[in-house]
Each structure stands twice: as structure tokens, then as C-alpha cells.
Coordinates of C-alpha atoms in Angstrom, one line a residue:
M1 CA -44.1 -35.4 7.3
F2 CA -44.3 -37.1 3.7
R3 CA -47.8 -36.3 3.1
P4 CA -49.1 -36.7 -0.8
L5 CA -50.7 -33.2 -2.2
P6 CA -54.7 -33.6 -2.2
R7 CA -56.7 -33.7 -4.9
L8 CA -59.1 -31.1 -3.3
A9 CA -56.4 -28.7 -2.2
A10 CA -58.4 -25.9 -2.4
V11 CA -61.7 -27.4 0.4
L12 CA -58.8 -27.9 2.3
G13 CA -57.6 -23.8 1.9
F14 CA -54.6 -23.4 -0.1
S15 CA -54.0 -22.7 -4.1
L16 CA -52.0 -24.4 -7.0
L17 CA -51.5 -22.0 -9.2
S18 CA -49.2 -23.2 -11.6
A19 CA -45.9 -25.3 -12.1
F20 CA -43.3 -26.6 -14.3
A21 CA -40.3 -28.9 -14.6
L22 CA -36.4 -27.8 -14.3
P23 CA -34.7 -28.7 -17.3
G24 CA -31.0 -30.6 -17.8
A25 CA -28.9 -31.7 -14.5
A26 CA -31.7 -30.3 -11.8
G27 CA -33.8 -33.2 -13.7
A28 CA -38.1 -33.7 -13.3
V29 CA -39.1 -30.7 -10.5
E30 CA -41.6 -28.9 -9.9
I31 CA -41.6 -25.5 -8.7
K32 CA -45.5 -24.7 -8.0
E33 CA -46.5 -21.6 -6.6
I34 CA -48.7 -21.9 -3.5
T35 CA -51.2 -19.7 -1.3
S36 CA -51.6 -20.1 2.1
P37 CA -54.6 -20.2 4.0
G38 CA -54.0 -16.5 4.8
G39 CA -52.7 -15.8 1.8
I40 CA -49.0 -15.6 2.3
R41 CA -47.3 -16.8 -2.0
A42 CA -44.0 -19.0 -2.8
Y43 CA -43.0 -21.1 -5.0
L44 CA -42.2 -24.6 -4.2
V45 CA -39.9 -27.7 -5.4
E46 CA -40.9 -30.8 -3.0
D47 CA -38.3 -33.2 -2.8
Y48 CA -38.0 -36.4 -0.3
T49 CA -34.7 -37.9 -1.8
N50 CA -33.4 -36.3 1.6
P51 CA -35.4 -35.9 4.8
L52 CA -34.5 -32.3 4.4
V53 CA -36.8 -28.6 4.4
A54 CA -34.5 -25.5 3.0
V55 CA -36.5 -22.5 3.3
N56 CA -35.0 -19.4 2.1
F57 CA -37.3 -15.4 2.0
A58 CA -36.0 -12.0 2.1
F59 CA -38.4 -9.1 3.4
K60 CA -38.1 -7.3 -0.6
G61 CA -37.2 -3.0 0.6
A62 CA -36.1 -3.9 3.7
G63 CA -32.6 -3.3 3.3
S64 CA -29.2 -1.2 4.7
A65 CA -30.9 1.4 2.2
A66 CA -34.0 1.9 4.7
D67 CA -31.5 2.5 7.8
P68 CA -32.7 5.9 9.5
A69 CA -29.8 8.6 8.9
G70 CA -27.7 9.0 11.7
K71 CA -28.4 4.9 12.7
E72 CA -26.9 3.5 9.3
G73 CA -26.1 0.0 10.1
T74 CA -29.2 -0.6 12.0
A75 CA -30.5 -3.4 9.0
N76 CA -26.4 -4.8 9.2
L77 CA -26.9 -5.0 13.2
L78 CA -30.6 -6.9 12.9
T79 CA -29.2 -9.2 10.7
G80 CA -26.5 -10.8 14.0
L81 CA -29.1 -10.5 16.5
L82 CA -32.0 -12.3 15.3
D83 CA -31.9 -15.8 16.1
E84 CA -29.6 -14.3 19.9
G85 CA -32.9 -15.0 21.6
A86 CA -36.5 -14.5 20.9
G87 CA -40.3 -14.9 23.0
D88 CA -39.1 -16.7 26.4
I89 CA -36.5 -18.1 25.6
E90 CA -32.7 -16.0 25.8
S91 CA -29.4 -16.0 24.1
R92 CA -27.5 -19.1 24.8
A93 CA -30.4 -21.6 25.3
F94 CA -31.6 -20.0 22.3
Q95 CA -28.7 -21.1 20.0
D96 CA -28.0 -24.6 21.8
K97 CA -31.7 -25.6 21.0
V98 CA -31.1 -24.1 17.3
D99 CA -27.2 -26.5 17.6
E100 CA -29.2 -29.2 19.4
L101 CA -31.9 -29.6 16.7
G102 CA -29.6 -29.5 13.8
I103 CA -31.1 -26.2 12.4
G104 CA -29.4 -23.8 10.1
L105 CA -30.8 -20.5 10.7
S106 CA -28.8 -17.4 9.5
F107 CA -30.0 -13.6 8.2
D108 CA -28.5 -10.9 6.0
A109 CA -29.3 -8.3 4.4
S110 CA -28.6 -6.4 1.1
Y111 CA -29.0 -3.0 0.7
D112 CA -32.5 -3.1 -1.0
N113 CA -33.9 -6.5 1.0
F114 CA -33.8 -8.5 4.0
T115 CA -33.0 -12.1 3.5
G116 CA -33.2 -15.4 5.7
S117 CA -32.4 -18.7 5.4
F118 CA -33.6 -21.8 7.6
R119 CA -33.1 -25.2 7.2
T120 CA -34.6 -28.2 9.1
I121 CA -34.6 -31.7 8.8
V122 CA -38.3 -33.8 8.7
E123 CA -38.7 -35.0 12.3
N124 CA -38.0 -31.5 13.6
E125 CA -39.4 -29.4 11.4
D126 CA -42.3 -28.7 14.4
E127 CA -39.9 -27.1 16.5
G128 CA -37.8 -25.4 13.7
F129 CA -40.1 -23.4 12.3
D130 CA -41.2 -22.5 16.0
L131 CA -37.3 -21.3 16.5
L132 CA -37.8 -19.1 13.2
R133 CA -40.9 -18.2 14.1
L134 CA -40.1 -16.4 17.2
A135 CA -37.2 -15.5 16.1
L136 CA -38.3 -13.2 13.5
N137 CA -41.8 -12.0 15.1
R138 CA -40.0 -11.5 19.4
P139 CA -36.5 -11.5 19.3
R140 CA -35.5 -10.1 22.0
F141 CA -33.2 -8.0 21.6
D142 CA -31.0 -8.0 25.1
R143 CA -29.0 -5.9 27.0
E144 CA -25.5 -8.5 26.6
P145 CA -26.2 -9.8 23.0
L146 CA -26.8 -6.9 21.0
E147 CA -23.5 -5.2 22.8
R148 CA -22.0 -8.3 21.7
I149 CA -23.1 -8.5 18.5
R150 CA -22.4 -3.9 18.0
G151 CA -19.1 -4.8 19.7
Q152 CA -17.8 -8.0 16.6
I153 CA -19.3 -4.7 14.5
M154 CA -17.4 -2.7 15.8
T155 CA -13.9 -4.4 15.6
G156 CA -14.3 -5.0 12.1
I157 CA -15.4 -1.2 11.6
L158 CA -12.0 -0.1 13.3
A159 CA -10.0 -3.3 11.6
N160 CA -11.1 -2.1 7.8
E161 CA -10.1 2.0 8.4
N162 CA -6.6 0.1 6.9
D163 CA -8.0 -2.6 4.9
P164 CA -6.9 -1.4 1.0
G165 CA -10.2 -3.1 -0.3
D166 CA -12.4 -2.0 2.0
L167 CA -11.4 1.6 1.2
L168 CA -11.5 1.4 -2.3
T169 CA -16.1 0.0 -1.9
K170 CA -16.3 3.3 0.4
A171 CA -14.3 5.2 -1.8
W172 CA -16.1 3.7 -4.7
R173 CA -19.5 4.0 -2.9
R174 CA -19.2 7.1 -1.9
T175 CA -18.0 8.7 -5.7
T176 CA -20.3 6.5 -7.5
F177 CA -23.9 7.3 -5.5
P178 CA -22.9 10.2 -3.7
D179 CA -25.2 11.2 -1.1
H180 CA -27.2 8.4 -1.7
P181 CA -28.5 6.0 0.8
Y182 CA -26.6 3.4 -2.1
S183 CA -23.2 5.7 -1.0
R184 CA -23.4 4.0 2.8
P185 CA -21.4 1.4 4.7
Q186 CA -23.5 -1.4 5.4
E187 CA -22.0 -1.8 8.3
G188 CA -22.3 2.0 9.4
T189 CA -20.0 3.5 11.0
K190 CA -18.3 4.1 14.3
E191 CA -20.7 6.7 15.6
T192 CA -24.0 5.6 13.3
L193 CA -23.3 2.3 14.6
A194 CA -23.0 3.2 18.6
A195 CA -26.3 5.4 18.5
I196 CA -28.8 2.1 17.0
G197 CA -30.7 1.2 20.4
R198 CA -32.8 -1.8 20.8
E199 CA -36.3 0.5 20.1
D200 CA -34.2 1.4 16.1
L201 CA -34.1 -2.0 15.7
Q202 CA -37.8 -3.1 17.1
R203 CA -39.5 -0.4 15.0
F204 CA -36.7 -1.8 12.0
R205 CA -38.5 -5.4 12.2
D206 CA -41.8 -3.6 12.8
K207 CA -42.4 -1.6 9.7
G208 CA -39.7 -4.0 7.5
F209 CA -41.2 -7.3 8.2
A210 CA -44.7 -7.9 6.4
R211 CA -46.9 -10.1 4.5
D212 CA -47.2 -7.9 1.6
N213 CA -43.2 -7.4 0.8
L214 CA -43.0 -11.2 1.8
V215 CA -41.1 -13.5 -1.0
V216 CA -40.8 -17.0 0.2
G217 CA -38.9 -20.3 -2.1
V218 CA -39.0 -23.4 -0.4
V219 CA -37.0 -26.7 -1.2
G220 CA -37.3 -30.0 0.1
A221 CA -40.2 -32.9 2.3
I222 CA -42.2 -30.9 2.2
D223 CA -46.3 -30.6 0.4
A224 CA -48.0 -27.8 -0.1
E225 CA -50.8 -28.2 2.2
A226 CA -48.2 -28.3 4.6
L227 CA -46.1 -25.7 3.6
G228 CA -48.9 -23.5 3.1
A229 CA -49.7 -24.4 7.7
E230 CA -46.0 -23.0 8.1
L231 CA -46.0 -20.7 6.1
D232 CA -49.4 -19.3 8.2
R233 CA -47.4 -19.8 11.5
V234 CA -44.2 -17.9 11.0
F235 CA -45.5 -14.9 8.7
G236 CA -48.9 -14.9 9.4
T237 CA -49.3 -12.5 12.0
L238 CA -46.3 -10.1 11.0
P239 CA -48.3 -6.7 9.4
A240 CA -49.8 -6.8 6.2
K241 CA -48.1 -3.9 4.8
A242 CA -44.6 -2.7 5.0
E243 CA -44.0 0.9 6.4
L244 CA -40.7 1.8 4.1
P245 CA -38.8 4.9 3.5
K246 CA -38.8 6.4 -0.3
V247 CA -35.5 5.8 -1.8
A248 CA -35.1 7.6 -4.8
D249 CA -33.9 5.8 -8.0
V250 CA -30.1 6.7 -9.1
T251 CA -27.3 6.8 -11.8
P252 CA -23.8 5.9 -11.8
T253 CA -22.1 9.6 -11.7
L254 CA -19.6 9.3 -14.7
A255 CA -16.3 11.1 -15.5
R256 CA -14.3 11.1 -11.9
R257 CA -11.2 10.3 -10.6
E258 CA -11.0 9.9 -6.6
A259 CA -7.7 8.5 -5.5
V260 CA -6.7 7.2 -1.9
A261 CA -3.5 7.4 -0.5
L262 CA -2.1 4.3 1.3
D263 CA 0.7 3.2 1.8
V264 CA 0.2 -0.6 0.1
P265 CA 2.8 -1.8 -2.5
Q266 CA -0.1 -2.5 -4.9
T267 CA -3.0 -0.6 -6.0
L268 CA -5.9 -1.0 -6.1
I269 CA -8.5 -0.2 -8.9
R270 CA -12.0 0.0 -9.8
F271 CA -14.2 1.6 -12.2
A272 CA -17.5 2.9 -12.4
L273 CA -19.6 2.6 -16.1
P274 CA -23.4 2.5 -16.7
G275 CA -25.1 -1.1 -16.4
V276 CA -28.3 -2.6 -17.1
K277 CA -31.4 -3.4 -14.8
R278 CA -32.6 -6.8 -14.6
D279 CA -36.0 -6.0 -15.7
D280 CA -34.3 -4.5 -19.1
K281 CA -35.0 -5.8 -22.5
D282 CA -31.4 -5.5 -22.6
F283 CA -29.8 -6.9 -19.6
F284 CA -28.9 -10.6 -21.4
A285 CA -27.1 -8.5 -24.5
A286 CA -25.1 -6.9 -20.9
Y287 CA -24.8 -9.4 -19.5
L288 CA -23.0 -11.7 -22.6
M289 CA -21.2 -8.3 -23.3
N290 CA -19.6 -8.0 -19.7
H291 CA -18.8 -11.8 -19.8
I292 CA -16.8 -11.1 -23.6
F293 CA -15.1 -8.1 -22.1
G294 CA -14.4 -9.3 -18.5
G295 CA -16.8 -11.5 -17.4
G296 CA -15.3 -14.6 -18.7
T297 CA -12.0 -15.6 -15.9
F298 CA -9.8 -16.6 -18.2
T299 CA -10.8 -16.4 -21.2
S300 CA -12.6 -12.6 -21.3
R301 CA -10.6 -9.7 -23.1
L302 CA -9.5 -8.1 -20.4
F303 CA -7.9 -11.5 -18.9
Q304 CA -6.3 -11.7 -22.2
E305 CA -4.8 -8.0 -22.3
V306 CA -4.0 -7.1 -18.7
R307 CA -2.9 -10.8 -17.4
E308 CA -2.1 -12.9 -19.9
K309 CA 0.1 -10.4 -22.7
R310 CA 1.5 -7.7 -20.0
G311 CA 1.6 -9.9 -16.9
L312 CA 0.7 -6.1 -15.3
A313 CA -2.3 -7.9 -12.8
Y314 CA -3.2 -11.1 -11.0
N315 CA -6.6 -11.6 -11.8
V316 CA -9.0 -8.6 -13.1
G317 CA -12.3 -8.7 -14.0
S318 CA -16.0 -7.3 -14.2
F319 CA -19.0 -7.0 -12.8
L320 CA -22.7 -5.9 -13.8
A321 CA -24.8 -4.7 -10.7
S322 CA -28.0 -4.3 -10.9
Y323 CA -30.2 -3.1 -7.9
D324 CA -33.7 -2.0 -7.7
H325 CA -33.1 1.7 -7.7
T326 CA -30.0 1.6 -11.0
A327 CA -28.0 -0.3 -12.4
A328 CA -24.0 0.1 -12.8
M329 CA -21.3 -2.2 -14.5
T330 CA -17.2 -2.2 -12.5
V331 CA -14.1 -3.1 -13.5
S332 CA -11.9 -3.5 -10.4
T333 CA -7.9 -4.8 -10.7
A334 CA -4.8 -4.5 -8.8
T335 CA -1.0 -4.2 -9.7
R336 CA 2.2 -2.4 -9.4
S337 CA 1.8 1.1 -8.1
D338 CA 3.9 2.0 -11.0
K339 CA 2.2 0.4 -13.5
A340 CA -1.3 1.4 -12.4
Q341 CA -1.6 4.1 -14.6
D342 CA -0.9 1.3 -17.4
S343 CA -3.4 -1.3 -16.0
I344 CA -5.9 1.9 -16.3
D345 CA -4.9 3.1 -20.1
I346 CA -4.9 -1.5 -21.7
I347 CA -8.5 -1.1 -19.4
K348 CA -9.8 2.2 -21.5
A349 CA -8.3 0.8 -24.8
E350 CA -10.3 -2.4 -24.7
M351 CA -13.1 -0.7 -23.6
K352 CA -13.2 1.9 -26.6
R353 CA -12.2 -0.9 -28.8
L354 CA -15.2 -3.2 -28.1
A355 CA -17.7 0.1 -27.8
A356 CA -16.1 0.0 -31.6
T357 CA -16.8 -3.4 -33.2
G358 CA -18.6 -5.0 -30.8
P359 CA -17.5 -8.5 -29.9
T360 CA -16.9 -11.8 -33.2
S361 CA -19.9 -14.3 -33.4
E362 CA -17.6 -16.9 -32.5
E363 CA -17.5 -14.5 -29.1
L364 CA -20.8 -14.5 -28.7
A365 CA -21.4 -18.3 -29.2
T366 CA -18.9 -19.2 -26.7
A367 CA -20.5 -16.2 -24.2
K368 CA -24.3 -18.0 -24.7
A369 CA -22.9 -21.7 -24.5
F370 CA -20.9 -20.8 -20.9
V371 CA -23.5 -18.6 -19.6
K372 CA -26.2 -21.4 -20.9
G373 CA -24.4 -24.3 -19.3
S374 CA -23.0 -22.9 -15.8
Y375 CA -26.5 -21.8 -14.6
A376 CA -27.3 -25.1 -13.2
I377 CA -24.4 -25.7 -11.5
R378 CA -24.3 -22.1 -10.0
N379 CA -28.2 -21.4 -9.0
L380 CA -29.0 -25.2 -8.7
D381 CA -26.9 -27.7 -7.2
S382 CA -28.5 -27.9 -3.7
S383 CA -31.6 -27.1 -1.6
L384 CA -30.4 -23.4 -0.4
A385 CA -29.0 -23.2 -4.4
I386 CA -33.0 -23.5 -5.5
A387 CA -34.3 -21.8 -2.7
S388 CA -32.4 -19.4 -2.3
T389 CA -32.9 -19.1 -6.9
L390 CA -36.9 -19.0 -6.1
V391 CA -36.9 -15.9 -4.1
G392 CA -34.7 -14.3 -6.9
I393 CA -36.9 -15.0 -9.3
Q394 CA -39.6 -13.7 -7.9
L395 CA -37.3 -10.8 -6.7
D396 CA -37.0 -10.1 -10.0
D397 CA -40.5 -10.8 -11.1
L398 CA -38.9 -13.1 -13.6
G399 CA -41.8 -15.1 -13.8
I400 CA -42.4 -19.2 -12.6
D401 CA -41.8 -20.6 -15.9
Y402 CA -38.3 -17.9 -16.2
I403 CA -35.8 -21.4 -16.0
N404 CA -37.2 -22.8 -18.2
R405 CA -37.5 -19.2 -20.3
R406 CA -33.9 -18.4 -20.1
E407 CA -32.1 -20.8 -23.0
A408 CA -34.5 -18.8 -25.6
L409 CA -34.1 -15.1 -23.9
I410 CA -29.9 -16.0 -24.6
D411 CA -30.7 -17.0 -27.9
A412 CA -32.6 -14.5 -28.8
V413 CA -29.6 -12.1 -28.4
T414 CA -28.1 -10.6 -31.5
L415 CA -24.9 -10.2 -32.0
E416 CA -25.9 -6.4 -33.4
D417 CA -27.5 -6.6 -30.3
V418 CA -24.1 -6.6 -27.9
K419 CA -22.8 -4.0 -30.5
R420 CA -25.8 -1.7 -29.7
V421 CA -25.2 -2.1 -25.8
A422 CA -20.9 -2.5 -25.4
A423 CA -21.2 1.0 -27.4
Q424 CA -23.9 2.5 -24.8
L425 CA -22.0 1.1 -21.7
L426 CA -18.9 1.1 -22.4
G427 CA -18.1 4.6 -25.0
V428 CA -17.9 6.9 -22.2
E429 CA -15.6 8.3 -20.2
P430 CA -15.6 6.1 -16.8
T431 CA -15.7 7.2 -13.2
V432 CA -12.0 5.6 -11.8
V433 CA -11.5 5.1 -8.3
T434 CA -8.1 4.3 -6.9
V435 CA -5.9 3.1 -3.5
G436 CA -2.8 3.1 -3.1
P437 CA 0.8 5.1 -2.5
N438 CA 0.2 9.0 -2.4
G439 CA -3.1 8.1 -3.9
A440 CA -1.5 6.0 -7.7

């Protein structure tokens, strides 16, 4: 519906709190913070270029870390069932209706959050939002789709029992976050997946989907008044407060060595190092340091030392991971098994070198230019990407003006900041996990 933004917005029942313009390639696009008549908040970008509406949302804290003990895999199983019938519409009819209307509807779960993505053309907006409402509020969890989706996940678990990458990830999590929800596989195990029943799924939804942990980002041909009405229709009957288990903070385990034996031609290697959480004042210093160390695909020090100079691996890189309850930095590569220790030694040597001397001013300038320039391409190149970015900004509590402030935050990072963070994160003995012949 192409209704203009009314001047008497507050009188009509929604509030427009603030707005700003996206810079650069995204053009002059306003991000508005609205509150629906029922009190549901969202970030909105109005865009009438195409008759589309894209919605991303998250239920904070309702991810896999909230799975009940012995029922690990609940959140992941739920992601596959919300669009398998809802209300009075059975699975096949629901899927046919989604296809008929050309709606994009999907759900996902990270360790921390349960997320959803929805897109519809304006012509089918009313029916589309109603299907979303039913999926979130009245999922059926009928026996046939439940067993079918469970069977698909079980097939994946069985297929991954000898998959080197999956074994590496699981061993890395067990070693880095022992006895913590982050150590558990999101899909669960054969035993825990089999133990999840319809009541468990309903209970997880009832306790995890609420208005107080809901975050919404919307992009497209819809104004604030119309969106306010849809927000109340879709989310307004959810419980006021979520009832989620308390998850403890955890520090990555360092100085451990874990070797998984698997008869494969290559050895997979993954390091665990300290990280920096997203709300830390040193986040951008760590982000730039990581880009210089191993985050830059072709320019990083690790790429140059491991691949270009010695040809030990096709790819090598590092990554900063920030969770609600921890932060970690990883280094990953794969190499010939007889060269595994050489690769480990080279990575450790490069860690020590960067920790001791830090990057050069030229490396930092290049990293800043790339990190600033790549943001719009990665985060603002489509309606769904922008909607996802709006959700991420809210989940991390960055502020509605974050995109406008981001370049200044990066520019403010000094060479001394990066040197200090490099010493903190890289000047340690890492945990090293390998998968390969005889544990490599």
C-alpha cells in the first residue's frame, strides 16, 4: 500500500523517533525508528523503487544456547517447522500458498538468536503478513512434517559423522568452550534430536518468542502507519516477556591441543585465540588488526606467509567472532598432513611478530580503506541485506546513527591502538585443533 506518511502521526497511534540518511552507495535513504500503536519498535527504510516489502526480525536470546539440556537441536528443528503448516492451514497447503503469492519466508537460529526473513510484493502484502502471523503465533507441528524435517536433519548428522570440516568445528567448540552451551552442536545429536517432541517445540516457541526480546528491521514500499498496523497484527499477541534460561559468560580456553584422527589426504587446522566483543571500545582496533593478520583474503600476512611464499595451503584466514557471552578469534587452514606442523609453526611465528611490533602505518591505512569501502557492498546492496543490517544494529545496540558514525569510528583508531590490541590477542599460546591422519 503506497500511503504517504501522515503529518499527524502521533495522533494516529505511532511515533517517529529519529531518522538519518545512509551515505555513499546506498543513496539518500532515511532510517526511521517507529513504534507501533501496540508498542512494538522497528527500524524502517521506506523505498518505493520496487513494490516490495522486506522484513527481518530476531528474538534475542532464543537461539541454540537456549536449547534444554538433553533436547539440544530444538531451536534448529523449530526453524524448519514454522512454515510447515499454521492455523487451519496444513503443511502442503501452507507451502502452496507461499509459492502462489511469491513470498520469501525463512527462519534460522544462531547460538544467541532466533531469526526470520520475510519478503512480499505489495499486491500480496495483506495475505503475506497474515501467513507470517500464523507461522509465528499458531504453528501446527503436525506429525508428518515434524518427522520429515527431523529425518532430514538426522540424515545430515549421520552424513557428517566422517566429514572433516564438521569434525573440526565440533572438536574446536568442545575444546574452546567446554561444558558450555556454545560447545553443543546446533543441530543436536542423534539422541537429543530423537528426544524432541511436539510439546518441546511449542514450549520453546512460547517461552522464546516475546515482545521484549523482539528486534525488527523493515525495508520497502510501506510507510510508518501501515507498518505499525502490520507489526501489531504479526507480533502483537506474543507474550510480553520471554522466559529464557540464563547463559553464563565463558572465556575461550587457551594453550590446549586437540587432535582428531581421520584418514584424509589433508589436515584441517583451527586455532582459538581471545576475541573482542562487539560493545568493546577496542572492537574496531581488533577488527582492523584481524584484517591485517588474516582477514584480508589476498593481502593478509597469513595469506602471504602460508600460501604465497610457501604454497602450504590454498586458503588461510582469521576471523573475529562475537557472541552474547564470549568473543573469540579463529585461524583456519588446511594443508598436506606432512606439512601440518610447519603450517602451525608459521602461523604461531606470525602471531608473535605482529604481537611484538604491530602493523605498519601503510598496512593500517590500507585496512581502513578496505573496511570502510566494503561495508555498503556487503551490507546495503539489497532490501533484505539492509533489513538484516537494521536488525544487527539493534541487536548490538549500536544506535540508529551507527552507519553515519562508522567511518569516523574507524578513522579514530590509531596505530598504537592496533599495536596494543595485537599484543593482547596474539601474544598468547593458542588452542590448536586438528583433524587428519593419526590426529596429525
